[in-house]
Amino acid sequence: MVEATEPGWRPEYRGPDASLGDVGSGKIFGANLYDLYRAGRILLPGVAWVYAEQTTRIHGISGPMQSQFNVPGRGPNAAHRSLLELRDEVHEVLRQTSLRMAEVAAALVLTAERYASTDEAAVREFTRLLGADHASDYQRPAPELPDPPAIGDPPPVDPARRMGLGI
C-alpha cells in the first residue's frame, strides 16, 4: 500500500465512514482537503525543517560558549550561567516547535486522506488538484525531517574535522 506522503499517492473513495460524522461533500470539500493535504505534505514540513536546522545551529554553539566562559580569569560568572541557560531555553523552544510542526503535518495528511475517502466528488476534485497544475510538487518524496538534537546531545561532528583536515 502506498502511503499518503509518497509520490504518486492519490486518495480513493471507500464509501461513507459513519465514524467521521457529516463532514461535508462535493467539489469545494475536495478543494479544502487538498489545501489541508498540501499544508501537511509540503508547507509545514518546510517550516519544521527550518526550526530543526536552527536547533542544530544553536546546539552547535553550546560547547564554544562554555569553553569561552571557562577561560581562566574570565569566568564562569553569573552572567555566563544566565547566557547558557538562555541558550538552553531557546534551543528547547526551537526543538519542540520543530517536533510539533512535524506532528501537525502528519495529522493534516492523515485527516485529508481519511475524509477524502468518504465522498466521491471530493476525492475527484482532490485528485484533480494533485495532478493539475501541482503535479510537480508531489513528484518527490516528502522531506524526511532530521531529529533535532536535544540539550546534552553530543555536538555534531564537522565533516572537515572528522576527515582530519582540521579546517
PDB file of C-alpha atoms in Angstrom:
ATOM      1  CA  MET A   1       0.000   0.000   0.000  1.00  0.00           C
ATOM      2  CA  VAL A   2       1.315   3.435  -0.978  1.00  0.00           C
ATOM      3  CA  GLU A   3       1.475   5.873   1.929  1.00  0.00           C
ATOM      4  CA  ALA A   4      -0.194   9.243   1.574  1.00  0.00           C
ATOM      5  CA  THR A   5       3.141  11.098   1.603  1.00  0.00           C
ATOM      6  CA  GLU A   6       4.731   9.060  -1.217  1.00  0.00           C
ATOM      7  CA  PRO A   7       4.942  10.349  -4.797  1.00  0.00           C
ATOM      8  CA  GLY A   8       2.039   9.160  -6.904  1.00  0.00           C
ATOM      9  CA  TRP A   9      -0.387   8.748  -3.983  1.00  0.00           C
ATOM     10  CA  ARG A  10      -3.986   9.539  -4.794  1.00  0.00           C
ATOM     11  CA  PRO A  11      -6.978   9.399  -2.450  1.00  0.00           C
ATOM     12  CA  GLU A  12      -9.599   6.774  -3.176  1.00  0.00           C
ATOM     13  CA  TYR A  13     -13.267   6.678  -2.378  1.00  0.00           C
ATOM     14  CA  ARG A  14     -14.172   3.879   0.037  1.00  0.00           C
ATOM     15  CA  GLY A  15     -17.752   4.812   0.805  1.00  0.00           C
ATOM     16  CA  PRO A  16     -19.175   6.713   3.739  1.00  0.00           C
ATOM     17  CA  ASP A  17     -17.484   6.284   7.100  1.00  0.00           C
ATOM     18  CA  ALA A  18     -20.136   6.758   9.776  1.00  0.00           C
ATOM     19  CA  SER A  19     -17.471   7.268  12.454  1.00  0.00           C
ATOM     20  CA  LEU A  20     -16.479  10.590  10.840  1.00  0.00           C
ATOM     21  CA  GLY A  21     -19.968  12.119  11.039  1.00  0.00           C
ATOM     22  CA  ASP A  22     -21.262  14.593   8.453  1.00  0.00           C
ATOM     23  CA  VAL A  23     -18.086  16.227   7.191  1.00  0.00           C
ATOM     24  CA  GLY A  24     -19.419  17.885   4.061  1.00  0.00           C
ATOM     25  CA  SER A  25     -19.222  16.841   0.459  1.00  0.00           C
ATOM     26  CA  GLY A  26     -18.546  17.834  -3.090  1.00  0.00           C
ATOM     27  CA  LYS A  27     -16.013  19.732  -5.100  1.00  0.00           C
ATOM     28  CA  ILE A  28     -15.406  22.520  -2.551  1.00  0.00           C
ATOM     29  CA  PHE A  29     -14.854  19.914   0.164  1.00  0.00           C
ATOM     30  CA  GLY A  30     -12.291  18.208  -2.095  1.00  0.00           C
ATOM     31  CA  ALA A  31     -10.501  21.531  -2.624  1.00  0.00           C
ATOM     32  CA  ASN A  32     -10.435  22.160   1.127  1.00  0.00           C
ATOM     33  CA  LEU A  33      -8.993  18.682   1.698  1.00  0.00           C
ATOM     34  CA  TYR A  34      -6.338  19.377  -0.922  1.00  0.00           C
ATOM     35  CA  ASP A  35      -5.366  22.539   0.987  1.00  0.00           C
ATOM     36  CA  LEU A  36      -5.062  20.518   4.217  1.00  0.00           C
ATOM     37  CA  TYR A  37      -3.001  17.890   2.426  1.00  0.00           C
ATOM     38  CA  ARG A  38      -0.688  20.480   0.850  1.00  0.00           C
ATOM     39  CA  ALA A  39      -0.137  22.135   4.236  1.00  0.00           C
ATOM     40  CA  GLY A  40       0.722  18.783   5.817  1.00  0.00           C
ATOM     41  CA  ARG A  41       2.749  17.351   2.944  1.00  0.00           C
ATOM     42  CA  ILE A  42       4.723  20.428   1.824  1.00  0.00           C
ATOM     43  CA  LEU A  43       4.243  23.642   3.801  1.00  0.00           C
ATOM     44  CA  LEU A  44       4.524  22.592   7.464  1.00  0.00           C
ATOM     45  CA  PRO A  45       7.386  20.115   6.870  1.00  0.00           C
ATOM     46  CA  GLY A  46       9.308  23.013   5.294  1.00  0.00           C
ATOM     47  CA  VAL A  47       8.756  25.158   8.368  1.00  0.00           C
ATOM     48  CA  ALA A  48       9.630  22.245  10.685  1.00  0.00           C
ATOM     49  CA  TRP A  49      12.854  21.758   8.707  1.00  0.00           C
ATOM     50  CA  VAL A  50      13.853  25.400   9.313  1.00  0.00           C
ATOM     51  CA  TYR A  51      13.251  25.035  13.059  1.00  0.00           C
ATOM     52  CA  ALA A  52      15.237  21.756  13.140  1.00  0.00           C
ATOM     53  CA  GLU A  53      18.109  23.449  11.307  1.00  0.00           C
ATOM     54  CA  GLN A  54      18.093  26.377  13.736  1.00  0.00           C
ATOM     55  CA  THR A  55      18.013  23.935  16.668  1.00  0.00           C
ATOM     56  CA  THR A  56      21.139  22.268  15.288  1.00  0.00           C
ATOM     57  CA  ARG A  57      22.868  25.638  14.907  1.00  0.00           C
ATOM     58  CA  ILE A  58      22.017  26.704  18.459  1.00  0.00           C
ATOM     59  CA  HIS A  59      23.106  23.272  19.689  1.00  0.00           C
ATOM     60  CA  GLY A  60      26.455  23.739  17.986  1.00  0.00           C
ATOM     61  CA  ILE A  61      27.326  26.895  19.937  1.00  0.00           C
ATOM     62  CA  SER A  62      26.946  25.332  23.365  1.00  0.00           C
ATOM     63  CA  GLY A  63      30.469  23.903  23.524  1.00  0.00           C
ATOM     64  CA  PRO A  64      32.222  27.021  22.215  1.00  0.00           C
ATOM     65  CA  MET A  65      30.232  29.221  24.637  1.00  0.00           C
ATOM     66  CA  GLN A  66      31.154  27.049  27.605  1.00  0.00           C
ATOM     67  CA  SER A  67      34.813  26.947  26.625  1.00  0.00           C
ATOM     68  CA  GLN A  68      34.934  30.763  26.345  1.00  0.00           C
ATOM     69  CA  PHE A  69      33.296  31.125  29.750  1.00  0.00           C
ATOM     70  CA  ASN A  70      35.791  28.740  31.343  1.00  0.00           C
ATOM     71  CA  VAL A  71      38.915  30.617  30.240  1.00  0.00           C
ATOM     72  CA  PRO A  72      40.958  31.395  33.389  1.00  0.00           C
ATOM     73  CA  GLY A  73      40.295  34.913  34.571  1.00  0.00           C
ATOM     74  CA  ARG A  74      37.034  35.254  32.617  1.00  0.00           C
ATOM     75  CA  GLY A  75      34.576  33.105  34.483  1.00  0.00           C
ATOM     76  CA  PRO A  76      32.338  31.375  34.810  1.00  0.00           C
ATOM     77  CA  ASN A  77      30.246  34.007  36.481  1.00  0.00           C
ATOM     78  CA  ALA A  78      26.529  34.644  36.950  1.00  0.00           C
ATOM     79  CA  ALA A  79      26.163  36.392  33.587  1.00  0.00           C
ATOM     80  CA  HIS A  80      27.782  33.445  31.805  1.00  0.00           C
ATOM     81  CA  ARG A  81      25.471  30.980  33.513  1.00  0.00           C
ATOM     82  CA  SER A  82      22.470  33.125  32.556  1.00  0.00           C
ATOM     83  CA  LEU A  83      23.580  33.188  28.921  1.00  0.00           C
ATOM     84  CA  LEU A  84      23.986  29.397  28.905  1.00  0.00           C
ATOM     85  CA  GLU A  85      20.528  28.979  30.455  1.00  0.00           C
ATOM     86  CA  LEU A  86      19.048  31.316  27.836  1.00  0.00           C
ATOM     87  CA  ARG A  87      20.782  29.331  25.083  1.00  0.00           C
ATOM     88  CA  ASP A  88      19.264  26.128  26.512  1.00  0.00           C
ATOM     89  CA  GLU A  89      15.788  27.685  26.635  1.00  0.00           C
ATOM     90  CA  VAL A  90      15.984  28.946  23.042  1.00  0.00           C
ATOM     91  CA  HIS A  91      17.314  25.565  21.955  1.00  0.00           C
ATOM     92  CA  GLU A  92      14.424  23.698  23.567  1.00  0.00           C
ATOM     93  CA  VAL A  93      11.777  26.073  22.158  1.00  0.00           C
ATOM     94  CA  LEU A  94      13.171  25.628  18.631  1.00  0.00           C
ATOM     95  CA  ARG A  95      13.410  21.848  19.064  1.00  0.00           C
ATOM     96  CA  GLN A  96       9.889  21.445  20.412  1.00  0.00           C
ATOM     97  CA  THR A  97       8.497  23.702  17.675  1.00  0.00           C
ATOM     98  CA  SER A  98      10.136  21.552  15.008  1.00  0.00           C
ATOM     99  CA  LEU A  99       8.808  18.335  16.539  1.00  0.00           C
ATOM    100  CA  ARG A 100       5.272  19.703  16.958  1.00  0.00           C
ATOM    101  CA  MET A 101       5.182  21.091  13.414  1.00  0.00           C
ATOM    102  CA  ALA A 102       6.109  17.642  12.105  1.00  0.00           C
ATOM    103  CA  GLU A 103       3.339  16.059  14.200  1.00  0.00           C
ATOM    104  CA  VAL A 104       0.757  18.559  12.954  1.00  0.00           C
ATOM    105  CA  ALA A 105       1.879  17.990   9.354  1.00  0.00           C
ATOM    106  CA  ALA A 106       1.387  14.222   9.698  1.00  0.00           C
ATOM    107  CA  ALA A 107      -2.047  14.766  11.277  1.00  0.00           C
ATOM    108  CA  LEU A 108      -3.151  17.044   8.417  1.00  0.00           C
ATOM    109  CA  VAL A 109      -2.113  14.476   5.792  1.00  0.00           C
ATOM    110  CA  LEU A 110      -3.966  11.716   7.649  1.00  0.00           C
ATOM    111  CA  THR A 111      -7.045  13.914   8.083  1.00  0.00           C
ATOM    112  CA  ALA A 112      -7.177  14.808   4.383  1.00  0.00           C
ATOM    113  CA  GLU A 113      -6.676  11.174   3.405  1.00  0.00           C
ATOM    114  CA  ARG A 114      -9.420   9.854   5.704  1.00  0.00           C
ATOM    115  CA  TYR A 115     -12.010  12.495   4.854  1.00  0.00           C
ATOM    116  CA  ALA A 116     -11.334  12.323   1.106  1.00  0.00           C
ATOM    117  CA  SER A 117     -12.233   8.658   1.142  1.00  0.00           C
ATOM    118  CA  THR A 118     -15.783   9.487   2.308  1.00  0.00           C
ATOM    119  CA  ASP A 119     -17.058  11.448  -0.704  1.00  0.00           C
ATOM    120  CA  GLU A 120     -16.738  10.625  -4.424  1.00  0.00           C
ATOM    121  CA  ALA A 121     -16.990  14.225  -5.647  1.00  0.00           C
ATOM    122  CA  ALA A 122     -14.445  15.381  -3.056  1.00  0.00           C
ATOM    123  CA  VAL A 123     -11.970  12.661  -3.989  1.00  0.00           C
ATOM    124  CA  ARG A 124     -12.306  13.539  -7.700  1.00  0.00           C
ATOM    125  CA  GLU A 125     -11.553  17.220  -7.013  1.00  0.00           C
ATOM    126  CA  PHE A 126      -8.733  16.348  -4.616  1.00  0.00           C
ATOM    127  CA  THR A 127      -7.171  14.047  -7.234  1.00  0.00           C
ATOM    128  CA  ARG A 128      -7.607  16.653  -9.954  1.00  0.00           C
ATOM    129  CA  LEU A 129      -5.802  19.248  -7.844  1.00  0.00           C
ATOM    130  CA  LEU A 130      -2.996  16.817  -7.021  1.00  0.00           C
ATOM    131  CA  GLY A 131      -2.401  16.337 -10.730  1.00  0.00           C
ATOM    132  CA  ALA A 132      -3.483  19.598 -12.353  1.00  0.00           C
ATOM    133  CA  ASP A 133      -1.011  22.430 -12.006  1.00  0.00           C
ATOM    134  CA  HIS A 134       0.519  20.971  -8.849  1.00  0.00           C
ATOM    135  CA  ALA A 135       1.829  17.566 -10.006  1.00  0.00           C
ATOM    136  CA  SER A 136       5.478  18.650  -9.796  1.00  0.00           C
ATOM    137  CA  ASP A 137       5.010  19.489  -6.099  1.00  0.00           C
ATOM    138  CA  TYR A 138       4.331  15.829  -5.331  1.00  0.00           C
ATOM    139  CA  GLN A 139       6.857  14.032  -7.572  1.00  0.00           C
ATOM    140  CA  ARG A 140       9.479  13.868  -4.831  1.00  0.00           C
ATOM    141  CA  PRO A 141       9.104  12.010  -1.561  1.00  0.00           C
ATOM    142  CA  ALA A 142       8.020  14.080   1.422  1.00  0.00           C
ATOM    143  CA  PRO A 143      11.008  15.608   3.180  1.00  0.00           C
ATOM    144  CA  GLU A 144      12.371  13.454   5.958  1.00  0.00           C
ATOM    145  CA  LEU A 145      12.926  15.793   8.843  1.00  0.00           C
ATOM    146  CA  PRO A 146      16.121  15.475  10.839  1.00  0.00           C
ATOM    147  CA  ASP A 147      15.677  14.675  14.507  1.00  0.00           C
ATOM    148  CA  PRO A 148      16.728  17.938  16.141  1.00  0.00           C
ATOM    149  CA  PRO A 149      19.357  17.419  18.844  1.00  0.00           C
ATOM    150  CA  ALA A 150      18.314  17.601  22.459  1.00  0.00           C
ATOM    151  CA  ILE A 151      20.166  19.612  25.078  1.00  0.00           C
ATOM    152  CA  GLY A 152      23.071  17.486  26.229  1.00  0.00           C
ATOM    153  CA  ASP A 153      23.392  15.508  22.987  1.00  0.00           C
ATOM    154  CA  PRO A 154      26.951  15.419  21.669  1.00  0.00           C
ATOM    155  CA  PRO A 155      27.724  18.222  19.236  1.00  0.00           C
ATOM    156  CA  PRO A 156      27.614  17.373  15.531  1.00  0.00           C
ATOM    157  CA  VAL A 157      30.979  16.476  14.081  1.00  0.00           C
ATOM    158  CA  ASP A 158      32.207  18.876  11.426  1.00  0.00           C
ATOM    159  CA  PRO A 159      32.862  16.744   8.288  1.00  0.00           C
ATOM    160  CA  ALA A 160      36.220  18.503   7.648  1.00  0.00           C
ATOM    161  CA  ARG A 161      37.421  17.720  11.194  1.00  0.00           C
ATOM    162  CA  ARG A 162      36.138  14.154  11.001  1.00  0.00           C
ATOM    163  CA  MET A 163      38.271  13.635   7.883  1.00  0.00           C
ATOM    164  CA  GLY A 164      41.314  15.014   9.680  1.00  0.00           C
ATOM    165  CA  LEU A 165      41.514  18.172   7.597  1.00  0.00           C
ATOM    166  CA  GLY A 166      41.305  20.472  10.626  1.00  0.00           C
ATOM    167  CA  ILE A 167      39.832  23.257   8.531  1.00  0.00           C
TER     168      ILE A 167
END
